[in-house]
PDB file of C-alpha atoms in Angstrom:
ATOM      1  CA  UNK A   1      16.124  21.361  55.608  1.00  0.00           C
ATOM      2  CA  UNK A   2      13.503  18.798  56.685  1.00  0.00           C
ATOM      3  CA  UNK A   3      10.815  20.773  54.838  1.00  0.00           C
ATOM      4  CA  UNK A   4      12.847  20.846  51.715  1.00  0.00           C
ATOM      5  CA  UNK A   5      13.395  17.031  51.793  1.00  0.00           C
ATOM      6  CA  UNK A   6       9.709  16.449  52.459  1.00  0.00           C
ATOM      7  CA  UNK A   7       8.687  18.709  49.507  1.00  0.00           C
ATOM      8  CA  UNK A   8      11.158  16.878  47.227  1.00  0.00           C
ATOM      9  CA  UNK A   9       9.768  13.517  48.308  1.00  0.00           C
ATOM     10  CA  UNK A  10       6.126  14.694  47.591  1.00  0.00           C
ATOM     11  CA  UNK A  11       7.231  15.946  44.058  1.00  0.00           C
ATOM     12  CA  UNK A  12       8.901  12.659  43.377  1.00  0.00           C
ATOM     13  CA  UNK A  13       5.877  10.706  44.546  1.00  0.00           C
ATOM     14  CA  UNK A  14       3.503  12.893  42.460  1.00  0.00           C
ATOM     15  CA  UNK A  15       5.806  12.442  39.436  1.00  0.00           C
ATOM     16  CA  UNK A  16       5.941   8.739  39.902  1.00  0.00           C
ATOM     17  CA  UNK A  17       2.110   8.442  40.264  1.00  0.00           C
ATOM     18  CA  UNK A  18       1.688  10.574  37.082  1.00  0.00           C
ATOM     19  CA  UNK A  19       4.160   8.262  35.215  1.00  0.00           C
ATOM     20  CA  UNK A  20       2.248   5.258  36.337  1.00  0.00           C
ATOM     21  CA  UNK A  21      -1.113   6.638  35.344  1.00  0.00           C
ATOM     22  CA  UNK A  22       0.098   7.873  31.936  1.00  0.00           C
ATOM     23  CA  UNK A  23       1.807   4.524  31.258  1.00  0.00           C
ATOM     24  CA  UNK A  24      -1.373   2.652  32.121  1.00  0.00           C
ATOM     25  CA  UNK A  25      -3.462   4.979  29.992  1.00  0.00           C
ATOM     26  CA  UNK A  26      -1.301   5.462  26.927  1.00  0.00           C
ATOM     27  CA  UNK A  27       0.786   2.341  27.105  1.00  0.00           C
ATOM     28  CA  UNK A  28      -1.848  -0.297  28.082  1.00  0.00           C
ATOM     29  CA  UNK A  29      -5.451   0.851  27.893  1.00  0.00           C
ATOM     30  CA  UNK A  30      -5.289   3.043  24.773  1.00  0.00           C
ATOM     31  CA  UNK A  31      -3.402   0.418  22.581  1.00  0.00           C
ATOM     32  CA  UNK A  32      -5.857  -2.296  23.824  1.00  0.00           C
ATOM     33  CA  UNK A  33      -8.801  -0.178  23.026  1.00  0.00           C
ATOM     34  CA  UNK A  34      -7.570   0.738  19.496  1.00  0.00           C
ATOM     35  CA  UNK A  35      -6.549  -2.944  18.915  1.00  0.00           C
ATOM     36  CA  UNK A  36     -10.094  -4.041  19.844  1.00  0.00           C
ATOM     37  CA  UNK A  37     -11.865  -1.551  17.652  1.00  0.00           C
ATOM     38  CA  UNK A  38      -9.582  -2.409  14.695  1.00  0.00           C
ATOM     39  CA  UNK A  39     -10.037  -6.112  15.216  1.00  0.00           C
ATOM     40  CA  UNK A  40     -13.736  -5.613  15.484  1.00  0.00           C
ATOM     41  CA  UNK A  41     -14.262  -3.419  12.440  1.00  0.00           C
ATOM     42  CA  UNK A  42     -11.307  -4.250  10.207  1.00  0.00           C
ATOM     43  CA  UNK A  43     -10.063  -7.728  11.291  1.00  0.00           C
ATOM     44  CA  UNK A  44      -8.910  -8.654   7.769  1.00  0.00           C
ATOM     45  CA  UNK A  45      -6.761  -5.629   7.140  1.00  0.00           C
ATOM     46  CA  UNK A  46      -5.540  -5.559  10.728  1.00  0.00           C
ATOM     47  CA  UNK A  47      -4.247  -9.200  10.304  1.00  0.00           C
ATOM     48  CA  UNK A  48      -2.460  -8.536   7.148  1.00  0.00           C
ATOM     49  CA  UNK A  49      -5.062  -9.003   4.483  1.00  0.00           C
ATOM     50  CA  UNK A  50      -4.732 -12.669   4.589  1.00  0.00           C
ATOM     51  CA  UNK A  51      -6.013 -14.664   1.604  1.00  0.00           C
ATOM     52  CA  UNK A  52      -7.182 -18.225   2.480  1.00  0.00           C
ATOM     53  CA  UNK A  53      -7.620 -21.383   0.295  1.00  0.00           C
ATOM     54  CA  UNK A  54      -9.148 -24.530   1.541  1.00  0.00           C
ATOM     55  CA  UNK A  55      -9.048 -23.172   5.071  1.00  0.00           C
ATOM     56  CA  UNK A  56      -5.310 -22.350   5.004  1.00  0.00           C
ATOM     57  CA  UNK A  57      -3.633 -18.913   4.671  1.00  0.00           C
ATOM     58  CA  UNK A  58      -1.714 -18.864   1.404  1.00  0.00           C
ATOM     59  CA  UNK A  59      -0.655 -15.275   1.218  1.00  0.00           C
ATOM     60  CA  UNK A  60      -1.657 -11.651   1.398  1.00  0.00           C
ATOM     61  CA  UNK A  61      -3.919  -9.681  -1.043  1.00  0.00           C
ATOM     62  CA  UNK A  62      -1.261  -6.883  -0.743  1.00  0.00           C
ATOM     63  CA  UNK A  63       1.894  -8.784  -1.826  1.00  0.00           C
ATOM     64  CA  UNK A  64       2.645 -10.565  -4.986  1.00  0.00           C
ATOM     65  CA  UNK A  65       3.849 -14.031  -5.209  1.00  0.00           C
ATOM     66  CA  UNK A  66       6.143 -15.899  -7.662  1.00  0.00           C
ATOM     67  CA  UNK A  67       4.685 -18.895  -9.685  1.00  0.00           C
ATOM     68  CA  UNK A  68       7.820 -20.871 -10.613  1.00  0.00           C
ATOM     69  CA  UNK A  69       8.829 -24.381 -11.169  1.00  0.00           C
ATOM     70  CA  UNK A  70      11.221 -26.006  -8.745  1.00  0.00           C
ATOM     71  CA  UNK A  71      14.844 -25.248  -9.269  1.00  0.00           C
ATOM     72  CA  UNK A  72      16.756 -27.895 -11.411  1.00  0.00           C
ATOM     73  CA  UNK A  73      20.164 -28.885 -10.721  1.00  0.00           C
ATOM     74  CA  UNK A  74      22.629 -26.259 -11.781  1.00  0.00           C
ATOM     75  CA  UNK A  75      19.889 -23.612 -12.138  1.00  0.00           C
ATOM     76  CA  UNK A  76      20.211 -20.246 -10.345  1.00  0.00           C
ATOM     77  CA  UNK A  77      16.921 -18.770 -11.640  1.00  0.00           C
ATOM     78  CA  UNK A  78      13.759 -20.872 -11.631  1.00  0.00           C
ATOM     79  CA  UNK A  79      11.485 -21.098 -14.724  1.00  0.00           C
ATOM     80  CA  UNK A  80       8.056 -19.816 -14.703  1.00  0.00           C
ATOM     81  CA  UNK A  81       5.270 -22.374 -14.104  1.00  0.00           C
ATOM     82  CA  UNK A  82       3.109 -21.400 -17.087  1.00  0.00           C
ATOM     83  CA  UNK A  83      -0.010 -23.169 -16.006  1.00  0.00           C
ATOM     84  CA  UNK A  84      -0.517 -20.160 -13.606  1.00  0.00           C
ATOM     85  CA  UNK A  85      -1.209 -16.518 -14.390  1.00  0.00           C
ATOM     86  CA  UNK A  86       2.018 -14.555 -13.826  1.00  0.00           C
ATOM     87  CA  UNK A  87       2.389 -11.273 -12.089  1.00  0.00           C
ATOM     88  CA  UNK A  88       4.555  -8.304 -12.876  1.00  0.00           C
ATOM     89  CA  UNK A  89       8.299  -8.529 -13.157  1.00  0.00           C
ATOM     90  CA  UNK A  90       9.671  -8.999  -9.750  1.00  0.00           C
ATOM     91  CA  UNK A  91      13.019  -7.124  -9.935  1.00  0.00           C
ATOM     92  CA  UNK A  92      11.923  -3.975  -8.447  1.00  0.00           C
ATOM     93  CA  UNK A  93      15.417  -3.156  -7.399  1.00  0.00           C
ATOM     94  CA  UNK A  94      17.185  -4.466 -10.427  1.00  0.00           C
ATOM     95  CA  UNK A  95      18.306  -7.981 -11.627  1.00  0.00           C
ATOM     96  CA  UNK A  96      21.074  -8.137  -9.016  1.00  0.00           C
ATOM     97  CA  UNK A  97      19.194  -7.190  -5.926  1.00  0.00           C
ATOM     98  CA  UNK A  98      18.039  -9.571  -3.181  1.00  0.00           C
ATOM     99  CA  UNK A  99      14.471  -8.766  -4.076  1.00  0.00           C
ATOM    100  CA  UNK A 100      14.030 -10.869  -7.242  1.00  0.00           C
ATOM    101  CA  UNK A 101      11.349 -13.334  -6.005  1.00  0.00           C
ATOM    102  CA  UNK A 102       9.001 -11.141  -3.935  1.00  0.00           C
ATOM    103  CA  UNK A 103      11.307 -11.566  -0.960  1.00  0.00           C
ATOM    104  CA  UNK A 104      10.338  -9.059   1.756  1.00  0.00           C
ATOM    105  CA  UNK A 105      13.840  -8.206   2.848  1.00  0.00           C
ATOM    106  CA  UNK A 106      13.486  -4.893   1.054  1.00  0.00           C
ATOM    107  CA  UNK A 107      11.586  -3.332  -1.731  1.00  0.00           C
ATOM    108  CA  UNK A 108      11.817  -0.315  -4.020  1.00  0.00           C
ATOM    109  CA  UNK A 109      12.164   0.930  -7.595  1.00  0.00           C
ATOM    110  CA  UNK A 110      15.072   0.909  -9.956  1.00  0.00           C
ATOM    111  CA  UNK A 111      15.287   4.734 -10.042  1.00  0.00           C
ATOM    112  CA  UNK A 112      16.538   4.449 -13.585  1.00  0.00           C
ATOM    113  CA  UNK A 113      15.449   7.033 -16.227  1.00  0.00           C
ATOM    114  CA  UNK A 114      13.212   5.968 -19.112  1.00  0.00           C
ATOM    115  CA  UNK A 115      16.251   6.072 -21.528  1.00  0.00           C
ATOM    116  CA  UNK A 116      18.607   4.114 -19.329  1.00  0.00           C
ATOM    117  CA  UNK A 117      20.289   1.578 -21.481  1.00  0.00           C
ATOM    118  CA  UNK A 118      20.093  -1.161 -18.913  1.00  0.00           C
ATOM    119  CA  UNK A 119      16.435  -0.647 -18.155  1.00  0.00           C
ATOM    120  CA  UNK A 120      15.693  -0.517 -21.958  1.00  0.00           C
ATOM    121  CA  UNK A 121      17.218  -3.889 -22.346  1.00  0.00           C
ATOM    122  CA  UNK A 122      15.302  -5.321 -19.403  1.00  0.00           C
ATOM    123  CA  UNK A 123      12.086  -4.184 -21.053  1.00  0.00           C
ATOM    124  CA  UNK A 124      12.967  -5.677 -24.373  1.00  0.00           C
ATOM    125  CA  UNK A 125      13.959  -8.958 -22.808  1.00  0.00           C
ATOM    126  CA  UNK A 126      10.764  -9.047 -20.738  1.00  0.00           C
ATOM    127  CA  UNK A 127       8.706  -8.344 -23.787  1.00  0.00           C
ATOM    128  CA  UNK A 128      10.358 -11.134 -25.805  1.00  0.00           C
ATOM    129  CA  UNK A 129       9.716 -13.532 -22.785  1.00  0.00           C
ATOM    130  CA  UNK A 130       6.046 -12.501 -22.529  1.00  0.00           C
ATOM    131  CA  UNK A 131       5.542 -13.039 -26.253  1.00  0.00           C
ATOM    132  CA  UNK A 132       7.235 -16.398 -26.317  1.00  0.00           C
ATOM    133  CA  UNK A 133       5.562 -17.754 -23.140  1.00  0.00           C
ATOM    134  CA  UNK A 134       1.978 -16.696 -24.188  1.00  0.00           C
ATOM    135  CA  UNK A 135       2.105 -17.578 -27.841  1.00  0.00           C
ATOM    136  CA  UNK A 136       0.242 -20.869 -28.376  1.00  0.00           C
ATOM    137  CA  UNK A 137      -0.681 -22.531 -31.601  1.00  0.00           C
ATOM    138  CA  UNK A 138      -3.339 -20.496 -33.335  1.00  0.00           C
ATOM    139  CA  UNK A 139      -2.969 -17.585 -30.897  1.00  0.00           C
ATOM    140  CA  UNK A 140       0.347 -15.774 -31.491  1.00  0.00           C
ATOM    141  CA  UNK A 141       1.003 -12.717 -29.301  1.00  0.00           C
ATOM    142  CA  UNK A 142       1.643  -9.478 -31.177  1.00  0.00           C
ATOM    143  CA  UNK A 143       4.500  -7.591 -29.292  1.00  0.00           C
ATOM    144  CA  UNK A 144       2.482  -4.373 -29.778  1.00  0.00           C
ATOM    145  CA  UNK A 145      -0.255  -5.884 -27.561  1.00  0.00           C
ATOM    146  CA  UNK A 146       2.091  -6.444 -24.561  1.00  0.00           C
ATOM    147  CA  UNK A 147       0.999  -3.947 -21.828  1.00  0.00           C
ATOM    148  CA  UNK A 148       3.463  -1.979 -19.850  1.00  0.00           C
ATOM    149  CA  UNK A 149       2.819  -3.799 -16.517  1.00  0.00           C
ATOM    150  CA  UNK A 150       3.906  -7.070 -18.187  1.00  0.00           C
ATOM    151  CA  UNK A 151       7.410  -5.709 -18.736  1.00  0.00           C
ATOM    152  CA  UNK A 152       7.940  -3.357 -15.810  1.00  0.00           C
ATOM    153  CA  UNK A 153       7.955  -3.844 -12.085  1.00  0.00           C
ATOM    154  CA  UNK A 154       5.967  -1.523  -9.649  1.00  0.00           C
ATOM    155  CA  UNK A 155       7.565   0.981  -7.501  1.00  0.00           C
ATOM    156  CA  UNK A 156       7.891  -1.585  -4.671  1.00  0.00           C
ATOM    157  CA  UNK A 157       8.574  -4.614  -6.745  1.00  0.00           C
ATOM    158  CA  UNK A 158       5.825  -6.420  -4.729  1.00  0.00           C
ATOM    159  CA  UNK A 159       2.621  -5.450  -6.707  1.00  0.00           C
ATOM    160  CA  UNK A 160      -0.025  -8.194  -6.265  1.00  0.00           C
ATOM    161  CA  UNK A 161      -2.140  -7.127  -9.263  1.00  0.00           C
ATOM    162  CA  UNK A 162      -1.833  -6.923 -13.022  1.00  0.00           C
ATOM    163  CA  UNK A 163      -4.010  -5.024 -15.531  1.00  0.00           C
ATOM    164  CA  UNK A 164      -6.955  -6.782 -17.123  1.00  0.00           C
ATOM    165  CA  UNK A 165      -5.156  -6.466 -20.457  1.00  0.00           C
ATOM    166  CA  UNK A 166      -2.164  -8.522 -19.082  1.00  0.00           C
ATOM    167  CA  UNK A 167      -4.466 -11.079 -17.613  1.00  0.00           C
ATOM    168  CA  UNK A 168      -6.389 -11.447 -21.021  1.00  0.00           C
ATOM    169  CA  UNK A 169      -3.157 -11.804 -22.823  1.00  0.00           C
ATOM    170  CA  UNK A 170      -2.309 -14.904 -20.702  1.00  0.00           C
ATOM    171  CA  UNK A 171      -5.741 -16.556 -21.102  1.00  0.00           C
ATOM    172  CA  UNK A 172      -4.961 -18.806 -24.100  1.00  0.00           C
ATOM    173  CA  UNK A 173      -1.802 -20.128 -22.536  1.00  0.00           C
ATOM    174  CA  UNK A 174      -3.305 -20.774 -19.142  1.00  0.00           C
ATOM    175  CA  UNK A 175      -6.288 -22.517 -20.761  1.00  0.00           C
ATOM    176  CA  UNK A 176      -4.133 -24.779 -22.904  1.00  0.00           C
ATOM    177  CA  UNK A 177      -1.814 -25.748 -19.928  1.00  0.00           C
ATOM    178  CA  UNK A 178      -4.809 -26.612 -17.683  1.00  0.00           C
ATOM    179  CA  UNK A 179      -6.964 -28.232 -20.358  1.00  0.00           C
ATOM    180  CA  UNK A 180      -9.714 -25.776 -19.956  1.00  0.00           C
ATOM    181  CA  UNK A 181     -11.927 -23.827 -22.414  1.00  0.00           C
ATOM    182  CA  UNK A 182     -10.459 -20.435 -23.058  1.00  0.00           C
ATOM    183  CA  UNK A 183     -13.778 -18.718 -22.740  1.00  0.00           C
ATOM    184  CA  UNK A 184     -14.284 -20.161 -19.219  1.00  0.00           C
ATOM    185  CA  UNK A 185     -10.892 -18.928 -18.115  1.00  0.00           C
ATOM    186  CA  UNK A 186     -11.588 -15.588 -19.718  1.00  0.00           C
ATOM    187  CA  UNK A 187     -14.844 -15.460 -17.692  1.00  0.00           C
ATOM    188  CA  UNK A 188     -12.672 -16.194 -14.603  1.00  0.00           C
ATOM    189  CA  UNK A 189     -10.520 -13.133 -15.328  1.00  0.00           C
ATOM    190  CA  UNK A 190     -13.703 -10.966 -15.779  1.00  0.00           C
ATOM    191  CA  UNK A 191     -15.070 -12.228 -12.482  1.00  0.00           C
ATOM    192  CA  UNK A 192     -11.800 -11.145 -10.659  1.00  0.00           C
ATOM    193  CA  UNK A 193     -11.353  -7.801 -12.296  1.00  0.00           C
ATOM    194  CA  UNK A 194     -11.770  -4.972  -9.848  1.00  0.00           C
ATOM    195  CA  UNK A 195     -12.693  -1.413 -11.020  1.00  0.00           C
ATOM    196  CA  UNK A 196     -11.199   1.902 -10.018  1.00  0.00           C
ATOM    197  CA  UNK A 197     -11.591   2.685  -6.332  1.00  0.00           C
ATOM    198  CA  UNK A 198     -14.678   4.875  -5.771  1.00  0.00           C
ATOM    199  CA  UNK A 199     -14.994   4.788  -9.616  1.00  0.00           C
ATOM    200  CA  UNK A 200     -12.174   7.297 -10.266  1.00  0.00           C
ATOM    201  CA  UNK A 201      -8.990   6.433  -8.395  1.00  0.00           C
ATOM    202  CA  UNK A 202      -6.277   4.133  -9.805  1.00  0.00           C
ATOM    203  CA  UNK A 203      -6.789   1.666 -12.602  1.00  0.00           C
ATOM    204  CA  UNK A 204      -8.805  -1.647 -13.162  1.00  0.00           C
ATOM    205  CA  UNK A 205      -6.755  -4.577 -11.800  1.00  0.00           C
ATOM    206  CA  UNK A 206      -6.779  -8.263 -11.231  1.00  0.00           C
ATOM    207  CA  UNK A 207      -5.279  -9.791  -8.058  1.00  0.00           C
ATOM    208  CA  UNK A 208      -3.056 -12.589  -9.315  1.00  0.00           C
ATOM    209  CA  UNK A 209      -3.102 -14.789  -6.096  1.00  0.00           C
ATOM    210  CA  UNK A 210      -6.916 -14.597  -5.914  1.00  0.00           C
ATOM    211  CA  UNK A 211      -7.283 -15.340  -9.634  1.00  0.00           C
ATOM    212  CA  UNK A 212      -4.879 -18.389  -9.354  1.00  0.00           C
ATOM    213  CA  UNK A 213      -6.863 -19.768  -6.406  1.00  0.00           C
ATOM    214  CA  UNK A 214     -10.016 -19.580  -8.483  1.00  0.00           C
ATOM    215  CA  UNK A 215      -8.112 -21.138 -11.398  1.00  0.00           C
ATOM    216  CA  UNK A 216      -7.029 -24.033  -9.207  1.00  0.00           C
ATOM    217  CA  UNK A 217     -10.613 -24.717  -8.123  1.00  0.00           C
ATOM    218  CA  UNK A 218     -11.737 -24.574 -11.717  1.00  0.00           C
ATOM    219  CA  UNK A 219      -9.121 -26.952 -13.019  1.00  0.00           C
ATOM    220  CA  UNK A 220      -9.842 -29.306 -10.061  1.00  0.00           C
ATOM    221  CA  UNK A 221     -13.536 -29.278 -10.988  1.00  0.00           C
ATOM    222  CA  UNK A 222     -12.568 -29.871 -14.589  1.00  0.00           C
ATOM    223  CA  UNK A 223     -14.859 -27.503 -16.161  1.00  0.00           C
TER     224      UNK A 223
END
């Protein structure tokens, strides 16, 4: 009986030591090592792909932002601040969802078919708004020139980038609102256009947050 108790105690002791060693290795040392390596090699991505302006973090390069005017009394939906480049529509989950202003409570797509009547109406309304907002004297926007990403949200509803075509469509309006030459604003778009990843994956794109930071600096310099 005593021998049995002793063996049991030894087994429990060995099990406890194994638990402590594995906890130390896999629960402390390994996570610290991985964190250290990642921070050393990919600090920006590990910390959320933060974007800075004037020494302050103003957002993430992976998540879009809304550029709207402050809400007026009685308004439920803010108006767009048209001096800035605008991103894709933000209602990834539909106009009645909580994710209408790049809020991170949830994200996702509408899951509606291409011929869904409600989706078709959203696209028509969005196209009319894009044409109205971006048509300036001497430079009307042709509805046929409005790209798909200007009137549809991404699968997540949080897309931080737009197509170069949509950015170009906004150049005249942005230039006029900021008192800048259109060719200089267009050059800014060209400077912030990224090509396909590795030359063949994805599509050319323009990060809206990074473009607007550059626009702010350009407008402040007055050139």
